[in-house]
CSV table of C-alpha atoms and ligand atoms in Angstrom, one decimal:
chain,number,residue,atom,x,y,z
A,1,MET,CA,-36.3,71.3,-1.1
A,2,GLN,CA,-38.4,68.2,-1.0
A,3,PRO,CA,-38.3,66.0,-4.1
A,4,SER,CA,-42.1,66.3,-4.5
A,5,ALA,CA,-42.4,67.1,-8.2
A,6,ASP,CA,-40.9,66.1,-11.5
A,7,SER,CA,-40.0,69.8,-12.1
A,8,LEU,CA,-39.5,72.7,-9.9
A,9,GLN,CA,-41.4,75.8,-10.7
A,10,VAL,CA,-40.2,79.4,-11.4
A,11,GLY,CA,-41.2,80.5,-7.8
A,12,ASN,CA,-38.6,77.9,-6.5
A,13,TYR,CA,-36.1,79.3,-9.0
A,14,ILE,CA,-36.5,83.0,-8.2
A,15,GLY,CA,-37.5,82.7,-4.5
A,16,ALA,CA,-34.9,80.1,-3.6
A,17,LEU,CA,-32.4,78.8,-6.1
A,18,LEU,CA,-31.2,82.2,-7.5
A,19,GLN,CA,-30.6,83.5,-3.9
A,20,TRP,CA,-28.9,80.3,-2.9
A,21,ARG,CA,-26.7,80.5,-6.0
A,22,ASP,CA,-25.5,84.0,-4.9
A,23,LEU,CA,-24.8,82.8,-1.3
A,24,GLN,CA,-22.2,80.4,-2.6
A,25,ASP,CA,-19.8,83.3,-3.0
A,26,ALA,CA,-19.8,84.3,0.6
A,27,TYR,CA,-20.6,81.1,2.4
A,28,ASP,CA,-19.5,77.5,2.7
A,29,ALA,CA,-23.0,76.3,1.7
A,30,PHE,CA,-24.8,73.1,2.3
A,31,PHE,CA,-27.9,72.3,0.1
A,32,SER,CA,-29.9,69.1,0.4
A,33,VAL,CA,-32.7,67.3,-1.4
A,34,VAL,CA,-34.8,66.3,1.6
A,35,ASP,CA,-36.1,62.9,0.7
A,36,LEU,CA,-36.8,61.9,4.3
A,37,HIS,CA,-39.1,64.8,4.7
A,38,ALA,CA,-40.9,63.8,1.5
A,39,LEU,CA,-41.8,60.4,3.1
A,40,THR,CA,-44.4,62.3,5.2
A,41,GLN,CA,-46.5,62.3,2.0
A,42,PRO,CA,-47.5,59.1,0.1
A,43,ASN,CA,-45.0,58.3,-2.7
A,44,ASP,CA,-44.5,55.8,-5.4
A,45,PRO,CA,-41.0,54.4,-4.6
A,46,ALA,CA,-39.7,54.6,-8.2
A,47,GLU,CA,-41.1,58.0,-8.7
A,48,LEU,CA,-39.5,59.3,-5.5
A,49,ARG,CA,-36.1,58.1,-6.6
A,50,GLU,CA,-36.6,59.8,-10.0
A,51,LYS,CA,-37.8,63.1,-8.4
A,52,THR,CA,-34.8,63.1,-6.1
A,53,ARG,CA,-32.4,62.9,-9.1
A,54,ARG,CA,-34.5,65.5,-10.9
A,55,THR,CA,-34.5,68.0,-8.1
A,56,ALA,CA,-30.7,67.6,-7.6
A,57,ALA,CA,-30.2,68.1,-11.4
A,58,GLN,CA,-32.2,71.3,-11.3
A,59,TYR,CA,-30.2,72.7,-8.4
A,60,ILE,CA,-27.1,72.1,-10.5
A,61,ALA,CA,-28.6,73.4,-13.7
A,62,ALA,CA,-29.7,76.6,-11.8
A,63,GLY,CA,-26.1,77.2,-10.8
A,64,ILE,CA,-25.5,75.4,-7.5
A,65,GLU,CA,-22.1,74.0,-8.1
A,66,PRO,CA,-21.3,70.7,-6.4
A,67,SER,CA,-17.6,71.4,-6.5
A,68,ARG,CA,-18.1,74.7,-4.6
A,69,SER,CA,-21.0,73.9,-2.3
A,70,THR,CA,-22.1,70.6,-0.7
A,71,LEU,CA,-25.1,69.3,-2.5
A,72,TYR,CA,-26.4,66.0,-1.2
A,73,VAL,CA,-29.4,63.8,-0.6
A,74,GLN,CA,-30.6,63.9,3.0
A,75,SER,CA,-31.0,60.1,3.4
A,76,HIS,CA,-27.4,59.6,2.3
A,77,VAL,CA,-26.2,61.1,5.6
A,78,ALA,CA,-27.5,58.9,8.4
A,79,ALA,CA,-26.7,61.5,11.0
A,80,HIS,CA,-29.8,63.5,10.1
A,81,ALA,CA,-32.2,60.8,11.3
A,82,GLU,CA,-30.0,60.0,14.3
A,83,LEU,CA,-29.8,63.6,15.5
A,84,GLN,CA,-33.5,64.0,14.9
A,85,TRP,CA,-34.1,61.3,17.5
A,86,VAL,CA,-32.0,63.0,20.1
A,87,LEU,CA,-33.6,66.4,19.5
A,88,SER,CA,-37.1,64.8,19.7
A,89,THR,CA,-36.3,63.9,23.3
A,90,ILE,CA,-35.8,67.6,24.2
A,91,THR,CA,-38.7,68.9,22.2
A,92,GLY,CA,-42.0,69.4,24.1
A,93,PHE,CA,-45.1,67.7,22.7
A,94,GLY,CA,-47.0,70.9,23.0
A,95,GLU,CA,-44.2,72.9,21.5
A,96,ALA,CA,-44.2,70.6,18.4
A,97,GLY,CA,-48.0,70.8,18.3
A,98,ARG,CA,-47.9,74.6,18.1
A,99,MET,CA,-46.2,74.5,14.7
A,100,THR,CA,-48.6,76.2,12.3
A,101,GLN,CA,-47.7,74.0,9.3
A,102,PHE,CA,-48.5,70.8,11.4
A,103,LYS,CA,-51.7,72.4,12.7
A,104,ASP,CA,-52.8,73.2,9.2
A,105,LYS,CA,-52.1,69.8,7.8
A,106,SER,CA,-53.4,67.8,10.7
A,107,SER,CA,-56.6,69.8,10.8
A,108,ARG,CA,-57.0,69.4,7.1
A,109,TYR,CA,-56.5,65.6,7.1
A,110,GLY,CA,-57.7,64.6,10.6
A,111,ALA,CA,-55.7,62.8,13.3
A,112,ASP,CA,-56.1,59.3,11.7
A,113,GLN,CA,-54.8,60.5,8.4
A,114,THR,CA,-51.9,62.5,9.9
A,115,ASN,CA,-48.6,60.5,10.4
A,116,VAL,CA,-46.2,61.1,13.2
A,117,GLY,CA,-43.6,62.1,10.7
A,118,LEU,CA,-45.6,65.3,10.0
A,119,PHE,CA,-45.5,66.0,13.7
A,120,THR,CA,-41.7,65.5,14.0
A,121,TYR,CA,-41.0,67.1,10.6
A,122,PRO,CA,-39.6,70.4,12.2
A,123,VAL,CA,-37.4,68.3,14.5
A,124,LEU,CA,-35.8,66.6,11.5
A,125,MET,CA,-35.4,70.1,9.9
A,126,ALA,CA,-33.7,71.2,13.1
A,127,ALA,CA,-31.3,68.3,12.8
A,128,ASP,CA,-30.6,69.2,9.1
A,129,ILE,CA,-29.6,72.7,10.2
A,130,LEU,CA,-27.7,72.0,13.4
A,131,LEU,CA,-25.5,69.2,12.1
A,132,TYR,CA,-23.6,71.7,10.0
A,133,GLN,CA,-23.0,74.4,12.7
A,134,THR,CA,-25.0,76.6,10.4
A,135,ASP,CA,-24.8,80.4,10.7
A,136,ILE,CA,-27.6,81.4,8.4
A,137,VAL,CA,-30.7,79.6,7.0
A,138,PRO,CA,-32.3,81.3,3.9
A,139,VAL,CA,-36.0,80.5,4.1
A,140,GLY,CA,-39.4,81.7,3.0
A,141,ASP,CA,-41.7,83.3,5.5
A,142,ASP,CA,-43.6,80.0,6.0
A,143,GLN,CA,-40.5,78.3,7.4
A,144,LYS,CA,-39.5,81.0,9.9
A,145,GLN,CA,-41.3,79.3,12.8
A,146,HIS,CA,-39.4,76.1,12.2
A,147,VAL,CA,-36.1,77.9,12.3
A,148,GLU,CA,-37.2,79.6,15.6
A,149,LEU,CA,-37.9,76.1,17.0
A,150,THR,CA,-34.4,75.1,15.8
A,151,ARG,CA,-32.9,78.0,17.6
A,152,ASP,CA,-34.8,77.1,20.8
A,153,LEU,CA,-33.6,73.5,20.6
A,154,ALA,CA,-30.0,74.5,20.0
A,155,GLU,CA,-30.1,76.9,23.0
A,156,ARG,CA,-31.8,74.4,25.2
A,157,PHE,CA,-29.2,71.7,24.3
A,158,ASN,CA,-26.3,74.1,24.8
A,159,ALA,CA,-27.7,75.3,28.2
A,160,ARG,CA,-28.1,71.7,29.4
A,161,TYR,CA,-25.0,70.0,28.0
A,162,GLY,CA,-22.5,72.9,27.2
A,163,GLU,CA,-21.7,74.7,24.0
A,164,THR,CA,-22.4,72.3,21.2
A,165,PHE,CA,-24.5,73.9,18.4
A,166,THR,CA,-24.2,77.2,16.6
A,167,VAL,CA,-27.5,79.0,17.0
A,168,PRO,CA,-28.6,79.7,13.4
A,169,ILE,CA,-30.2,82.9,12.2
A,170,PRO,CA,-33.1,82.8,9.7
A,171,VAL,CA,-32.6,85.0,6.7
A,172,ILE,CA,-36.0,85.7,5.3
A,173,GLN,CA,-36.2,86.2,1.5
A,174,LYS,CA,-37.1,89.6,0.2
A,175,ASP,CA,-40.8,90.0,-0.3
A,176,THR,CA,-40.2,91.0,-3.9
A,177,ALA,CA,-39.0,87.4,-4.4
A,178,ARG,CA,-42.5,86.0,-4.0
A,179,ILE,CA,-43.9,84.7,-7.3
A,180,TYR,CA,-47.6,84.2,-7.8
A,181,ASP,CA,-49.7,82.0,-10.0
A,182,LEU,CA,-50.1,83.4,-13.5
A,183,GLN,CA,-53.9,82.5,-13.6
A,184,ASN,CA,-54.6,83.4,-9.9
A,185,PRO,CA,-52.1,86.1,-9.0
A,186,THR,CA,-53.1,86.4,-5.4
A,187,ALA,CA,-52.0,82.8,-4.7
A,188,LYS,CA,-48.4,81.7,-4.5
A,189,MET,CA,-47.1,79.8,-7.6
A,190,SER,CA,-46.9,76.3,-6.3
A,191,LYS,CA,-46.0,72.8,-7.3
A,192,SER,CA,-49.4,71.7,-6.0
A,193,ALA,CA,-51.5,74.3,-7.8
A,194,GLU,CA,-54.9,73.1,-9.0
A,195,SER,CA,-54.4,74.2,-12.6
A,196,ASP,CA,-51.3,73.8,-14.6
A,197,ALA,CA,-51.9,77.0,-16.7
A,198,GLY,CA,-50.7,79.3,-13.9
A,199,VAL,CA,-47.5,77.5,-13.2
A,200,LEU,CA,-44.2,77.9,-15.1
A,201,TRP,CA,-42.2,74.7,-14.7
A,202,MET,CA,-38.4,74.9,-15.0
A,203,LEU,CA,-38.4,71.8,-17.2
A,204,ASP,CA,-41.3,72.8,-19.4
A,205,ASP,CA,-40.6,73.1,-23.1
A,206,PRO,CA,-39.8,76.9,-23.5
A,207,ALA,CA,-42.6,77.2,-26.1
A,208,VAL,CA,-45.1,76.0,-23.5
A,209,SER,CA,-43.8,78.5,-20.9
A,210,ALA,CA,-44.0,81.3,-23.5
A,211,LYS,CA,-47.7,80.4,-24.2
A,212,LYS,CA,-48.5,80.5,-20.5
A,213,VAL,CA,-46.9,83.9,-20.2
A,214,MET,CA,-49.0,85.2,-23.1
A,215,ARG,CA,-52.2,83.8,-21.4
A,216,ALA,CA,-51.4,85.2,-18.0
A,217,VAL,CA,-54.2,87.1,-16.2
A,218,THR,CA,-53.8,90.9,-16.2
A,219,ASP,CA,-56.4,93.6,-15.9
A,220,ASN,CA,-58.4,96.2,-18.0
A,221,ASP,CA,-56.2,99.2,-17.1
A,222,GLY,CA,-53.7,98.6,-19.9
A,223,THR,CA,-50.7,100.2,-18.4
A,224,VAL,CA,-47.6,98.3,-17.4
A,225,ARG,CA,-47.3,99.5,-13.8
A,226,TYR,CA,-46.4,97.8,-10.5
A,227,ASP,CA,-49.2,97.9,-8.0
A,228,ARG,CA,-49.5,94.8,-6.0
A,229,GLU,CA,-52.9,95.7,-4.6
A,230,SER,CA,-54.9,96.7,-7.6
A,231,LYS,CA,-52.8,95.1,-10.4
A,232,PRO,CA,-51.6,91.8,-9.0
A,233,GLY,CA,-51.3,90.1,-12.4
A,234,VAL,CA,-49.1,92.7,-14.0
A,235,SER,CA,-47.1,93.3,-10.8
A,236,ASN,CA,-46.3,89.6,-10.7
A,237,LEU,CA,-45.2,89.6,-14.3
A,238,LEU,CA,-43.0,92.6,-13.6
A,239,THR,CA,-41.5,90.8,-10.6
A,240,ILE,CA,-40.6,87.8,-12.7
A,241,TYR,CA,-39.2,90.1,-15.5
A,242,ALA,CA,-37.0,92.0,-13.0
A,243,ALA,CA,-35.8,88.9,-11.2
A,244,LEU,CA,-34.7,87.1,-14.3
A,245,THR,CA,-33.0,90.1,-15.9
A,246,GLY,CA,-31.5,91.7,-12.8
A,247,ARG,CA,-33.3,95.0,-13.9
A,248,GLN,CA,-35.2,97.4,-11.7
A,249,ILE,CA,-39.0,97.4,-12.1
A,250,PRO,CA,-39.2,101.2,-12.9
A,251,SER,CA,-36.8,100.7,-15.9
A,252,ILE,CA,-39.1,97.9,-17.2
A,253,GLU,CA,-42.2,100.1,-16.7
A,254,ASP,CA,-40.5,102.9,-18.7
A,255,GLU,CA,-39.5,100.5,-21.5
A,256,TYR,CA,-43.2,99.4,-21.9
A,257,ALA,CA,-44.8,102.8,-21.3
A,258,GLY,CA,-47.5,103.5,-23.8
A,259,ARG,CA,-47.3,99.9,-25.2
A,260,GLY,CA,-50.0,97.3,-24.5
A,261,TYR,CA,-49.8,94.1,-22.4
A,262,GLY,CA,-49.3,92.1,-25.6
A,263,ASP,CA,-45.9,93.7,-26.2
A,264,PHE,CA,-45.0,93.4,-22.5
A,265,LYS,CA,-45.9,89.7,-22.4
A,266,LYS,CA,-44.0,89.0,-25.6
A,267,GLY,CA,-41.0,90.7,-24.0
A,268,LEU,CA,-41.3,88.6,-20.8
A,269,ALA,CA,-41.9,85.4,-22.8
A,270,GLU,CA,-38.6,86.0,-24.5
A,271,VAL,CA,-36.9,86.6,-21.2
A,272,VAL,CA,-38.4,83.3,-19.8
A,273,VAL,CA,-37.3,81.3,-22.9
A,274,ASN,CA,-33.8,82.8,-22.8
A,275,GLU,CA,-33.4,82.0,-19.1
A,276,PHE,CA,-34.9,78.5,-18.9
A,277,GLY,CA,-33.9,77.2,-22.3
A,278,PRO,CA,-30.3,76.6,-21.2
A,279,VAL,CA,-31.3,75.6,-17.6
A,280,ARG,CA,-33.6,73.0,-19.0
A,281,GLU,CA,-31.0,71.7,-21.5
A,282,ARG,CA,-28.4,71.4,-18.7
A,283,ALA,CA,-30.8,69.6,-16.4
A,284,LEU,CA,-31.8,67.1,-19.1
A,285,GLU,CA,-28.1,66.6,-19.9
A,286,LEU,CA,-27.4,65.7,-16.3
A,287,LEU,CA,-30.4,63.4,-16.2
A,288,ALA,CA,-29.3,61.6,-19.3
A,289,ASP,CA,-26.3,60.3,-17.3
A,290,PRO,CA,-27.8,59.2,-14.0
A,291,ALA,CA,-24.7,57.2,-13.0
A,292,GLU,CA,-22.5,60.3,-13.1
A,293,LEU,CA,-25.2,62.4,-11.3
A,294,ASP,CA,-25.3,59.7,-8.6
A,295,ARG,CA,-21.5,59.7,-8.3
A,296,VAL,CA,-21.5,63.5,-7.8
A,297,LEU,CA,-24.2,63.2,-5.1
A,298,ALA,CA,-22.4,60.4,-3.4
A,299,SER,CA,-19.1,62.3,-3.1
A,300,ASN,CA,-20.9,65.3,-1.9
A,301,ALA,CA,-22.7,63.2,0.7
A,302,ASP,CA,-19.3,61.9,1.9
A,303,ARG,CA,-18.3,65.5,2.4
A,304,ALA,CA,-21.5,66.3,4.3
A,305,ALA,CA,-21.2,63.2,6.4
A,306,GLU,CA,-17.8,64.2,7.6
A,307,VAL,CA,-19.1,67.4,9.1
A,308,ALA,CA,-22.4,65.9,10.3
A,309,GLU,CA,-20.7,62.9,12.1
A,310,ARG,CA,-18.4,65.2,13.9
A,311,THR,CA,-21.3,67.1,15.4
A,312,LEU,CA,-23.3,63.9,16.1
A,313,GLY,CA,-20.3,62.4,17.9
A,314,ASP,CA,-20.0,65.4,20.1
A,315,VAL,CA,-23.7,65.3,20.9
A,316,TYR,CA,-23.5,61.6,21.8
A,317,ASP,CA,-20.6,62.2,24.1
A,318,LYS,CA,-22.3,65.1,25.7
A,319,ILE,CA,-25.5,63.3,26.5
A,320,GLY,CA,-23.7,60.2,27.7
A,321,LEU,CA,-24.1,57.6,25.1
A,322,LEU,CA,-21.4,54.9,25.3
A,323,ARG,CA,-18.9,55.1,22.4
A,324,ARG,CA,-18.6,51.9,20.3
A,325,ARG,CA,-14.9,52.3,20.0
B,401,AMP,P1,-41.6,74.4,-1.7
B,401,AMP,O1,-41.6,74.0,-3.1
B,401,AMP,O2,-42.9,75.1,-1.3
B,401,AMP,O3,-41.2,73.3,-0.8
B,401,AMP,O4,-40.5,75.6,-1.6
B,401,AMP,C1,-39.1,75.4,-1.8
B,401,AMP,C2,-38.5,76.7,-1.8
B,401,AMP,O5,-38.9,77.5,-2.8
B,401,AMP,C3,-38.7,77.5,-0.5
B,401,AMP,O6,-37.5,78.2,-0.2
B,401,AMP,C4,-39.8,78.5,-0.9
B,401,AMP,O7,-39.8,79.6,-0.1
B,401,AMP,C5,-39.5,78.8,-2.3
B,401,AMP,N1,-40.7,79.0,-3.1
B,401,AMP,C6,-41.7,78.1,-3.4
B,401,AMP,N2,-42.7,78.7,-4.1
B,401,AMP,C7,-42.3,80.0,-4.2
B,401,AMP,C8,-43.0,81.2,-4.8
B,401,AMP,N3,-44.1,81.1,-5.5
B,401,AMP,N4,-42.4,82.3,-4.7
B,401,AMP,C9,-41.2,82.5,-4.1
B,401,AMP,N5,-40.5,81.4,-3.5
B,401,AMP,C10,-41.1,80.2,-3.6
């Protein structure tokens, strides 16, 4: 994730962190806070540093264990930028120009306001993935095209220079994992939402989150029932409830049958407070000792660099760069 906000939001938690946490059991996982990608947007330098620590602290507070997985800051491993350069030389200009995310952003800002980093963004992402001989990449729908590009680049390089990269498989998150804005339940919950009232922040005071849940947009029907089309607000609340408790939606519908939205929202507010109270506390504890957090990130970066440099060395040999020693 990019360190682009002071706090992650509950969509990040349910749609990404919870699923990543579970992957740790079955995989040798690598997670990174992609600060180099964040440079494609304007940043205040001190704030960027702070957001980088905050994002890492929230990963850990949500259950990503730096002793079990490798959790590091992208810029701490120089091989990312180095492999990105090599990959950019086998990426077509037209190919990169066809990425929808780039097309959207560049048409929104215009060519003069669009930096080259936004254009090569997916190539850096390909380097992030390929350096670790990655088997699977858990991503949201919106990132699928970038993983497809990564696969194309890996296959192209392998065909040209011999077997070098594992060709990764995108694992698209389940649709039920998509969380919507509490005030505008047809739009994705997002760090960059226009209004704060619809966004549950992981680091919000739990009382504030509870209030936001109580004020969430519902409908006039009055029954707690999942129906994404005609009851987007209630369906979203049910999705959040189910994701945070591990319960099935029908069992929650049964529990609140014949009771109003007030009761249901009170129940969900309690679930949210119980879940994020401890997560927030843990994150704030980690942030209170930045030296220790930096130490953990540095030792994880050493571990990441070992793997990444092995791949990069192989790439440099294959393409004919002269070894320094
Ligand atoms: P972003 O904050 O958009 O860079 O997203 C970081 C990660 O969180 C990605 O894996 C997204 O798919 C996931 N994510 C962000 N917002 C949501 C949401 N509203 N619902 C589900 N997943 C989300």
